[in-house]
Amino acid sequence: MPVRPGGSCGVDEVAAWFKWLHETSGIKLTIFYDSYDRARFLKGFATTLELSAYCLVLSMALGALTAWLVESRIAIVRNCANGFVQLFRNTPPLVQLYFFYFALGPLLPKVGGMPMLGSMGWAVVSLTLLEAAFVAEIFRAGIQAVPKATTEAAQSLGYSRSQIFRLIVLPLALRVTMPAMTNNLVNLVKTTTLAYAIAVPELLYMSAQIWSEQVNVPEMMVVVLISYVAIVGVITQLMHWLEARLRVPGFGQ
Amino acid sequence: MNKPDVRFDVMLPLRLGAQQRWTSDRSSGGSLFTLRTGAWLLAMLVTSVAVAQVQARDSNASVLDLIIKWTPLLAQGFGFNLLISALAMLLGTVAGLLLGFARLSLLAPVRGSSWIVVQFFRNSPWLVLLFFVMFLMPFEFRIGALTVPFPDWIKATLGLALPIMANFAEIVRGAVQSIPTAQWDAARSLAFSRRQTLWQIILPQCVKRMLPPWMNWYAILTMATTLASIVGVSEVMTVVGRVTAAEGRTDLLIPIYSYVLLWFFIYCYPIALWTQRLESRFAER
């Protein structure tokens, strides 16, 4: 049986090619042949994904809660939920982040000499609140889009209120909100770059470190841009696939 | 036996009014405002000032005094933000209009390449684009013997105009395509050229449709101008940083950040409200 070169060999060849590229053309892509830079870049990439994932899950939960509170019968709860949504939608995300990290951060008690929440923690908190405000609006619109006739029909078939919500309204509303959710997810990934400002080691931050040490600003810039466009592209494709999978024939378009 | 010809779309109609809202960007606002939100922010500011006041030692100046003392400087910084946002919007709109036309071109290569440009600038983070422009553009231009300086804030303006350009191009394309094709045919039968049709017949009708999303993007852009502080332009956030460093008081942090948040809210919220009103007014017709 012929022996295929192992995985590391492939990596070595790629590394050799990029080294050659650097020597011949001056294009310096250290992340492909310098193991330290590669590790940093991959860590940044992973942190960006991690940050996005945390914020996605938490903001969906908080957004759903807010969407529910916005419809509350108690005026003060409703107003607080509205205030939260409008506040976070109409102020700059960067100022929000600074507010949390620089103004609220020092107020938290320290655990064992270390702050309870590091920069990553505050980035998650700040971005989650921002996204939750958007998600709440999306959910609200989705629930409103389910026609009253549908819920009335379910009622006449003997469904209880919670059953109607769980079995009729929610499945339809979730499908209806899919395009907006895709948009929102893309925006979330793009907004994680703000975490750079409070030194969260995400993709942009790590890349900035690499380009300031290796002095390869143009190359790293292009790499960063392509990375983000790639992440966004993959997310969009996944969401389109999911949307197609979940489609109810005849519902919607 | 024949299959019963039952169409589900008859059974599960969708409210179209709501549907249209999701196709627009996330920025299209909710319709649930009460003036209480502003009151809320104000309350936050007042409370934080009050708390700081109580905590403050007698020898120190009160937080309120400090905020009043620094307000002119902060206002200057904020004015700079507004200047950057206005210039970036102007640039982005002009460039976006051209790019939008390119998206509608009859030539496939122009259409394709402009699609790539639009996708690229729409899908990359603003901050990364800002870095891109800041680092890769020269700090001065030489035209013959004349040296034109190219300061940081102009570069930041250009960097912020790029995503606006791409997004506005999509707005233009969407608006032009929303005009019935019959109008193109009618104009052609009246011997209008393609350019004439676009400028004299289609675009005037599009303005109305483009205005609400355009205003939305302006509000987003205004909020994004704070990003310029990260790349070293002295706008309001930079000023805040300097003020807190100069005063060196931790009890100033919450009030001053709330104060800046309030300013942005007061500026951006009316735009959001106005956008909604325009949207609903145009939707009725």
Coordinates of C-alpha atoms in Angstrom, one line a residue:
Chain A
M1 CA 0.0 0.0 0.0
P2 CA 1.5 3.4 -0.9
V3 CA 2.2 5.5 2.1
R4 CA 0.5 8.8 1.9
P5 CA 2.3 11.8 3.4
G6 CA 0.9 12.6 6.8
G7 CA -1.1 15.6 7.7
S8 CA 1.9 17.4 9.1
C9 CA 3.7 17.0 5.8
G10 CA 0.8 18.9 4.0
V11 CA 1.1 21.7 6.5
D12 CA 4.9 21.8 6.0
E13 CA 4.4 22.1 2.3
V14 CA 2.0 25.0 2.7
A15 CA 4.4 26.6 5.2
A16 CA 7.3 26.1 2.7
W17 CA 5.3 27.7 -0.1
F18 CA 4.4 30.7 2.0
K19 CA 8.0 31.1 3.0
W20 CA 9.0 31.0 -0.6
L21 CA 6.3 33.6 -1.3
H22 CA 7.8 35.8 1.3
E23 CA 11.3 35.4 -0.1
T24 CA 10.4 36.0 -3.7
S25 CA 7.6 38.6 -3.5
G26 CA 7.9 40.1 0.0
I27 CA 4.3 39.1 0.9
K28 CA 4.7 38.2 4.5
L29 CA 2.0 35.8 5.7
T30 CA 3.7 34.6 8.9
I31 CA 0.6 32.9 10.2
F32 CA 1.2 30.2 7.7
Y33 CA 4.8 29.3 8.5
D34 CA 5.5 30.8 12.0
S35 CA 4.0 28.4 14.5
Y36 CA 3.8 31.1 17.2
D37 CA 1.9 33.5 15.0
R38 CA -0.3 30.7 13.7
A39 CA -1.3 29.7 17.2
R40 CA -2.1 33.3 18.1
F41 CA -4.2 33.8 15.0
L42 CA -6.1 30.5 15.5
K43 CA -6.7 31.5 19.1
G44 CA -8.1 34.8 18.0
F45 CA -10.3 33.1 15.5
A46 CA -11.5 30.7 18.1
T47 CA -12.2 33.5 20.6
T48 CA -14.3 35.4 18.1
L49 CA -16.4 32.2 17.5
E50 CA -16.6 31.6 21.2
L51 CA -17.7 35.1 22.0
S52 CA -20.2 35.0 19.2
A53 CA -21.6 31.7 20.4
Y54 CA -22.0 32.9 24.0
C55 CA -23.7 36.1 22.9
L56 CA -25.9 34.2 20.5
V57 CA -27.2 31.8 23.1
L58 CA -27.6 34.3 25.9
S59 CA -29.1 37.0 23.7
M60 CA -31.7 34.6 22.3
A61 CA -32.8 33.7 25.9
L62 CA -32.8 37.3 27.1
G63 CA -34.4 38.5 23.9
A64 CA -37.2 36.0 24.2
L65 CA -37.7 37.0 27.8
T66 CA -37.8 40.7 26.8
A67 CA -40.2 40.0 24.0
W68 CA -42.5 38.4 26.5
L69 CA -42.1 41.2 29.0
V70 CA -42.8 43.8 26.4
E71 CA -46.3 42.3 26.0
S72 CA -46.8 42.2 29.8
R73 CA -50.1 43.4 31.3
I74 CA -48.2 45.3 34.1
A75 CA -47.4 48.8 32.8
I76 CA -44.2 49.2 34.7
V77 CA -42.7 45.9 33.5
R78 CA -43.7 46.8 29.9
N79 CA -42.1 50.2 30.2
C80 CA -38.9 48.9 31.6
A81 CA -38.7 46.3 28.8
N82 CA -39.3 49.0 26.2
G83 CA -36.8 51.3 27.8
F84 CA -34.2 48.6 27.8
V85 CA -34.8 47.9 24.1
Q86 CA -34.8 51.5 23.0
L87 CA -31.8 52.4 25.2
F88 CA -29.6 49.7 23.7
R89 CA -30.7 50.3 20.1
N90 CA -30.1 54.0 20.1
T91 CA -26.8 54.4 21.8
P92 CA -23.4 53.5 20.4
P93 CA -22.4 49.9 21.2
L94 CA -18.8 51.0 21.9
V95 CA -19.9 53.5 24.5
Q96 CA -22.0 50.7 26.1
L97 CA -19.0 48.5 26.2
Y98 CA -16.9 51.2 27.8
F99 CA -19.7 51.9 30.2
F100 CA -19.7 48.3 31.3
Y101 CA -16.0 47.7 31.4
F102 CA -14.7 51.0 32.7
A103 CA -17.6 52.3 34.7
L104 CA -19.3 49.2 36.1
G105 CA -16.3 46.9 36.0
P106 CA -14.4 48.5 39.0
L107 CA -17.6 48.3 41.1
L108 CA -17.7 44.5 41.1
P109 CA -16.2 42.8 44.2
K110 CA -13.0 41.0 43.6
V111 CA -12.7 37.3 44.1
G112 CA -9.2 36.2 45.3
G113 CA -7.6 39.4 44.1
M114 CA -8.9 38.9 40.6
P115 CA -11.9 40.8 39.1
M116 CA -15.0 38.7 38.9
L117 CA -15.5 39.4 35.2
G118 CA -12.5 39.9 32.9
S119 CA -12.6 41.8 29.6
M120 CA -14.1 38.7 27.9
G121 CA -16.8 38.5 30.5
W122 CA -17.8 42.1 30.1
A123 CA -17.7 41.8 26.4
V124 CA -20.2 38.9 26.6
V125 CA -22.4 40.9 29.0
S126 CA -22.4 44.1 26.9
L127 CA -22.8 42.4 23.5
T128 CA -25.5 40.1 24.9
L129 CA -27.6 43.0 26.1
L130 CA -27.2 44.8 22.8
E131 CA -28.2 41.8 20.8
A132 CA -31.0 40.9 23.2
A133 CA -32.6 44.3 22.3
F134 CA -32.5 43.4 18.7
V135 CA -33.6 39.8 19.2
A136 CA -36.6 41.0 21.3
E137 CA -37.8 43.1 18.4
I138 CA -37.4 40.3 16.0
F139 CA -39.3 37.8 18.2
R140 CA -42.1 40.4 18.8
A141 CA -42.5 40.9 15.1
G142 CA -42.5 37.2 14.5
I143 CA -45.2 36.5 17.1
Q144 CA -47.3 39.3 15.7
A145 CA -47.0 37.9 12.2
V146 CA -48.9 34.7 13.2
P147 CA -52.5 35.5 12.1
K148 CA -55.1 35.7 14.8
A149 CA -57.3 33.4 12.7
T150 CA -54.7 30.6 13.2
T151 CA -54.7 30.9 17.0
E152 CA -58.5 31.2 17.0
A153 CA -58.7 28.0 15.0
A154 CA -56.4 26.3 17.5
Q155 CA -58.6 27.6 20.3
S156 CA -61.7 26.2 18.7
L157 CA -59.9 22.8 18.4
G158 CA -59.5 22.8 22.1
Y159 CA -55.9 23.8 22.5
S160 CA -55.0 25.5 25.8
R161 CA -53.3 28.9 25.8
S162 CA -49.9 27.4 26.6
Q163 CA -50.4 24.7 24.0
I164 CA -51.3 27.3 21.4
F165 CA -48.1 29.2 22.1
R166 CA -45.9 26.2 22.2
L167 CA -47.3 24.2 19.4
I168 CA -48.8 26.8 17.0
V169 CA -47.5 30.3 17.5
L170 CA -43.8 29.5 18.3
P171 CA -43.1 27.1 15.5
L172 CA -44.6 29.5 12.9
A173 CA -43.0 32.6 14.5
L174 CA -39.6 31.0 14.6
R175 CA -39.7 30.2 10.9
V176 CA -40.9 33.7 10.1
T177 CA -38.1 35.3 12.0
M178 CA -35.3 33.2 10.3
P179 CA -34.2 35.8 7.7
A180 CA -34.1 38.5 10.4
M181 CA -32.1 36.2 12.7
T182 CA -29.6 35.5 9.9
N183 CA -29.1 39.2 9.6
N184 CA -28.8 39.6 13.3
L185 CA -26.3 36.8 13.6
V186 CA -24.1 38.4 10.9
N187 CA -24.2 41.7 12.7
L188 CA -23.3 40.0 16.0
V189 CA -20.2 38.5 14.5
K190 CA -19.3 41.9 13.1
T191 CA -19.9 43.6 16.4
T192 CA -17.6 41.2 18.3
T193 CA -14.7 43.3 16.8
L194 CA -15.6 46.0 19.3
A195 CA -14.2 43.7 22.0
Y196 CA -10.8 44.7 20.6
A197 CA -11.2 48.0 22.4
I198 CA -11.2 46.3 25.8
A199 CA -8.4 43.9 24.9
V200 CA -10.3 40.7 24.4
P201 CA -8.0 38.4 22.5
E202 CA -10.3 38.0 19.5
L203 CA -9.4 37.8 15.9
L204 CA -8.8 41.5 15.3
Y205 CA -6.9 42.0 18.5
M206 CA -4.6 39.0 17.8
S207 CA -4.1 40.1 14.2
A208 CA -3.2 43.6 15.4
Q209 CA -0.6 42.1 17.7
I210 CA 0.8 40.0 14.8
W211 CA 0.9 42.9 12.4
S212 CA 2.6 45.2 14.9
E213 CA 5.3 42.7 15.6
Q214 CA 5.9 41.4 12.1
V215 CA 5.2 44.7 10.4
N216 CA 3.0 43.1 7.8
V217 CA 0.0 45.3 8.1
P218 CA -1.5 45.0 4.5
E219 CA -1.2 41.2 4.4
M220 CA -2.8 40.7 7.9
M221 CA -5.5 43.3 7.1
V222 CA -6.5 41.3 4.0
V223 CA -6.4 38.0 6.0
V224 CA -8.6 39.6 8.7
L225 CA -11.1 40.9 6.2
I226 CA -11.2 37.6 4.4
S227 CA -11.6 35.7 7.7
Y228 CA -14.7 37.8 8.7
V229 CA -16.2 37.6 5.2
A230 CA -15.7 33.8 5.3
I231 CA -17.3 33.4 8.8
V232 CA -20.2 35.5 7.7
G233 CA -20.5 33.6 4.4
V234 CA -20.6 30.2 6.3
I235 CA -23.2 31.5 8.8
T236 CA -25.4 32.8 6.0
Q237 CA -25.2 29.5 4.1
L238 CA -26.0 27.5 7.2
M239 CA -28.9 29.7 8.1
H240 CA -30.3 29.5 4.5
W241 CA -29.9 25.7 4.7
L242 CA -31.7 25.6 8.1
E243 CA -34.4 27.9 6.7
A244 CA -35.0 25.6 3.8
R245 CA -35.0 22.5 6.0
L246 CA -37.6 24.0 8.4
R247 CA -39.8 25.5 5.7
V248 CA -43.5 24.5 6.0
P249 CA -44.8 24.0 2.4
G250 CA -47.0 26.9 1.4
F251 CA -46.3 29.0 4.5
G252 CA -44.9 32.3 3.6
Q253 CA -43.7 32.8 0.1
Chain B
M1 CA -58.7 9.0 -7.0
N2 CA -57.5 12.6 -7.5
K3 CA -55.5 14.3 -4.9
P4 CA -57.4 17.1 -3.3
D5 CA -55.9 20.3 -4.5
V6 CA -55.5 22.1 -1.2
R7 CA -53.0 24.9 -1.1
F8 CA -51.6 25.6 2.3
D9 CA -50.9 29.2 1.6
V10 CA -54.6 29.8 1.6
M11 CA -54.9 28.2 5.0
L12 CA -51.9 29.9 6.6
P13 CA -51.9 33.4 5.4
L14 CA -49.1 35.7 6.5
R15 CA -49.5 39.3 7.4
L16 CA -47.6 41.1 4.8
G17 CA -47.2 44.3 6.7
A18 CA -45.1 42.6 9.2
Q19 CA -43.3 40.6 6.6
Q20 CA -41.9 43.7 5.0
R21 CA -40.3 44.8 8.2
W22 CA -38.0 41.9 8.5
T23 CA -36.6 42.3 5.0
S24 CA -35.3 45.7 6.0
D25 CA -32.2 45.8 8.1
R26 CA -32.1 45.2 11.8
S27 CA -31.9 48.9 12.3
S28 CA -35.5 49.4 11.4
G29 CA -36.9 50.4 14.7
G30 CA -39.6 49.1 16.9
S31 CA -42.7 51.1 17.3
L32 CA -42.8 51.0 21.0
F33 CA -41.5 54.1 22.4
T34 CA -42.6 56.0 25.4
L35 CA -40.9 59.1 26.4
R36 CA -40.1 57.2 29.5
T37 CA -36.9 55.8 27.9
G38 CA -35.3 59.2 27.9
A39 CA -36.6 59.8 31.4
W40 CA -35.0 56.5 32.3
L41 CA -31.6 57.5 31.1
L42 CA -31.9 60.9 32.8
A43 CA -32.9 59.1 36.0
M44 CA -29.8 56.9 35.7
L45 CA -27.6 60.0 35.2
V46 CA -29.2 61.8 38.1
T47 CA -29.0 58.8 40.4
S48 CA -25.4 58.1 39.6
V49 CA -24.5 61.8 40.1
A50 CA -26.4 61.8 43.4
V51 CA -24.7 58.6 44.6
A52 CA -21.3 60.1 43.6
Q53 CA -22.2 63.3 45.4
V54 CA -23.0 61.5 48.6
Q55 CA -19.8 59.5 48.4
A56 CA -17.6 62.5 47.6
R57 CA -15.3 63.9 50.2
D58 CA -15.9 67.5 51.1
S59 CA -12.6 68.7 49.8
N60 CA -13.3 67.4 46.3
A61 CA -15.4 69.2 43.7
S62 CA -18.8 67.6 43.2
V63 CA -19.3 65.3 40.3
L64 CA -22.0 67.6 38.9
D65 CA -19.6 70.5 38.9
L66 CA -17.0 68.4 37.1
I67 CA -19.5 67.4 34.5
I68 CA -20.5 71.0 33.9
K69 CA -16.9 72.0 33.8
W70 CA -16.0 69.5 31.1
T71 CA -19.2 69.9 29.1
P72 CA -17.8 72.4 26.6
L73 CA -14.9 70.1 25.8
L74 CA -17.2 67.1 25.5
A75 CA -19.6 69.1 23.3
Q76 CA -16.6 69.9 21.1
G77 CA -15.8 66.2 20.8
F78 CA -19.5 65.3 20.1
G79 CA -19.6 68.0 17.4
F80 CA -16.6 66.4 15.8
N81 CA -18.6 63.1 15.8
L82 CA -21.5 64.8 14.1
L83 CA -19.1 66.4 11.5
I84 CA -17.6 63.0 10.7
S85 CA -21.0 61.4 10.5
A86 CA -22.3 64.0 8.1
L87 CA -19.3 63.9 5.8
A88 CA -19.2 60.1 5.8
M89 CA -22.9 60.0 5.0
L90 CA -22.4 62.4 2.1
L91 CA -19.5 60.4 0.7
G92 CA -21.2 57.1 1.3
T93 CA -24.4 58.2 -0.4
V94 CA -22.8 59.5 -3.5
A95 CA -20.6 56.5 -3.8
G96 CA -23.4 54.2 -2.9
L97 CA -25.6 55.7 -5.6
L98 CA -23.0 55.0 -8.3
L99 CA -22.4 51.5 -6.9
G100 CA -26.1 50.9 -6.9
F101 CA -26.3 51.9 -10.6
A102 CA -23.4 49.5 -11.3
R103 CA -25.5 46.8 -9.6
L104 CA -28.3 47.5 -12.1
S105 CA -26.0 47.7 -15.1
L106 CA -26.9 45.8 -18.3
L107 CA -23.3 44.6 -18.6
A108 CA -22.8 41.4 -16.7
P109 CA -19.2 42.0 -15.7
V110 CA -20.1 45.4 -14.1
R111 CA -23.0 43.8 -12.3
G112 CA -20.9 40.9 -11.1
S113 CA -17.9 43.0 -9.9
S114 CA -20.1 45.5 -8.1
W115 CA -21.9 42.6 -6.4
I116 CA -18.6 41.4 -5.0
V117 CA -17.8 44.9 -3.8
V118 CA -21.1 45.3 -2.1
Q119 CA -21.0 41.9 -0.4
F120 CA -17.4 42.5 0.7
F121 CA -18.1 45.9 2.3
R122 CA -21.4 44.9 3.8
N123 CA -20.1 41.8 5.4
S124 CA -16.9 43.0 6.9
P125 CA -16.9 44.6 10.4
W126 CA -16.8 48.4 10.5
L127 CA -13.8 48.4 12.8
V128 CA -11.8 46.2 10.5
L129 CA -12.6 48.5 7.5
L130 CA -11.6 51.5 9.6
F131 CA -8.2 49.9 10.4
F132 CA -7.9 49.1 6.8
V133 CA -8.2 52.7 5.7
M134 CA -6.3 54.1 8.6
F135 CA -3.2 52.0 8.1
L136 CA -3.1 51.6 4.4
M137 CA -3.7 55.1 3.2
P138 CA -0.9 57.6 3.1
F139 CA -1.0 60.5 5.6
E140 CA -0.4 63.0 2.8
F141 CA -0.8 63.2 -0.9
R142 CA 1.6 64.7 -3.3
I143 CA 0.2 66.4 -6.4
G144 CA 3.1 67.8 -8.2
A145 CA 4.9 70.2 -5.9
L146 CA 1.8 70.5 -3.7
T147 CA 1.6 68.3 -0.6
V148 CA -1.9 67.7 0.6
P149 CA -2.1 66.5 4.2
F150 CA -4.5 63.7 4.9
P151 CA -5.3 63.8 8.6
D152 CA -6.5 60.9 10.6
W153 CA -10.1 62.1 10.9
I154 CA -10.5 62.4 7.1
K155 CA -9.2 58.8 6.8
A156 CA -11.7 57.7 9.5
T157 CA -14.5 59.4 7.6
L158 CA -13.5 57.5 4.5
G159 CA -13.4 54.3 6.4
L160 CA -16.9 54.8 7.8
A161 CA -18.2 55.8 4.4
L162 CA -17.3 52.4 2.9
P163 CA -20.0 50.3 4.7
I164 CA -22.5 53.1 4.2
M165 CA -21.7 53.0 0.5
A166 CA -22.3 49.3 0.2
N167 CA -25.5 49.3 2.2
F168 CA -26.8 52.4 0.4
A169 CA -26.1 50.7 -3.0
E170 CA -28.4 47.8 -1.9
I171 CA -31.1 50.4 -0.9
V172 CA -30.8 52.0 -4.3
R173 CA -31.0 48.7 -6.1
G174 CA -34.0 47.5 -4.0
A175 CA -35.8 50.8 -4.6
V176 CA -35.2 50.9 -8.3
Q177 CA -36.3 47.3 -8.7
S178 CA -39.4 47.9 -6.6
I179 CA -40.7 50.3 -9.4
P180 CA -42.9 48.3 -11.8
T181 CA -41.0 47.3 -15.0
A182 CA -44.0 48.6 -17.0
Q183 CA -42.7 52.1 -16.3
W184 CA -39.4 51.3 -18.0
D185 CA -41.3 50.0 -21.0
A186 CA -43.6 53.0 -21.1
A187 CA -40.6 55.4 -20.9
R188 CA -38.9 53.5 -23.7
S189 CA -42.0 53.8 -25.9
L190 CA -41.8 57.5 -25.3
A191 CA -38.3 57.5 -26.6
F192 CA -36.6 58.1 -23.2
S193 CA -33.0 56.8 -23.1
R194 CA -32.1 54.4 -20.3
R195 CA -30.3 57.1 -18.4
Q196 CA -33.1 59.6 -18.9
T197 CA -35.6 57.0 -17.6
L198 CA -33.5 56.3 -14.6
W199 CA -32.9 59.9 -13.6
Q200 CA -36.2 61.5 -14.6
I201 CA -38.7 58.8 -14.0
I202 CA -37.5 56.1 -11.8
L203 CA -35.2 57.8 -9.2
P204 CA -37.7 60.6 -8.3
Q205 CA -40.1 57.9 -7.2
C206 CA -37.4 56.0 -5.4
V207 CA -36.4 58.9 -3.1
K208 CA -39.5 58.3 -1.0
R209 CA -38.7 54.6 -0.6
M210 CA -35.0 55.2 0.1
L211 CA -35.4 57.9 2.7
P212 CA -36.4 55.8 5.8
P213 CA -33.6 53.2 5.4
W214 CA -31.2 56.0 4.6
M215 CA -32.1 57.7 7.8
N216 CA -31.6 54.5 9.7
W217 CA -28.2 54.1 8.3
Y218 CA -27.4 57.7 9.3
A219 CA -28.3 56.9 12.9
I220 CA -26.2 53.7 12.8
L221 CA -23.3 55.7 11.3
T222 CA -23.5 58.4 14.0
M223 CA -23.3 55.7 16.7
A224 CA -20.4 54.1 14.8
T225 CA -18.3 57.3 14.7
T226 CA -17.2 56.5 18.3
L227 CA -15.1 53.7 16.7
A228 CA -12.8 56.5 15.4
S229 CA -11.6 56.9 19.0
I230 CA -10.0 53.4 18.8
V231 CA -7.9 54.5 15.8
G232 CA -6.8 57.7 17.5
V233 CA -9.2 60.4 16.3
S234 CA -10.0 62.8 19.2
E235 CA -13.8 62.5 19.2
V236 CA -16.1 62.4 22.2
M237 CA -14.9 59.0 23.6
T238 CA -11.3 60.1 23.4
V239 CA -12.3 63.3 25.3
V240 CA -14.0 61.2 27.9
G241 CA -10.9 59.1 28.3
R242 CA -8.8 62.2 28.8
V243 CA -11.2 63.8 31.2
T244 CA -11.4 60.7 33.4
A245 CA -7.6 60.4 33.3
A246 CA -7.1 64.0 34.2
E247 CA -9.6 64.0 37.1
G248 CA -8.5 60.5 38.3
R249 CA -11.7 59.9 40.1
T250 CA -13.5 56.6 40.0
D251 CA -16.8 58.1 41.1
L252 CA -16.9 60.2 37.9
L253 CA -16.9 57.1 35.6
I254 CA -20.5 56.1 35.7
P255 CA -21.9 59.6 35.5
I256 CA -19.7 60.7 32.6
Y257 CA -20.4 57.6 30.5
S258 CA -24.1 57.9 31.2
Y259 CA -23.9 61.5 30.1
V260 CA -22.3 60.6 26.8
L261 CA -24.8 57.8 26.3
L262 CA -27.6 60.3 26.9
W263 CA -26.3 62.6 24.3
F264 CA -26.2 60.0 21.7
F265 CA -29.6 58.8 22.7
I266 CA -31.0 62.3 22.4
Y267 CA -29.5 62.7 19.0
C268 CA -30.3 59.2 17.5
Y269 CA -33.7 58.5 19.1
P270 CA -35.6 61.3 17.3
I271 CA -34.1 60.0 14.0
A272 CA -35.4 56.5 14.7
L273 CA -38.8 57.9 15.6
W274 CA -39.0 60.0 12.5
T275 CA -37.9 57.1 10.4
Q276 CA -40.7 55.0 11.8
R277 CA -43.2 57.7 11.1
L278 CA -42.1 58.1 7.5
E279 CA -42.1 54.4 7.0
S280 CA -45.7 54.0 8.2
R281 CA -46.8 57.0 6.3
F282 CA -45.3 55.7 3.0
A283 CA -46.7 52.2 3.8
E284 CA -50.2 53.6 3.9
R285 CA -50.2 55.0 0.4

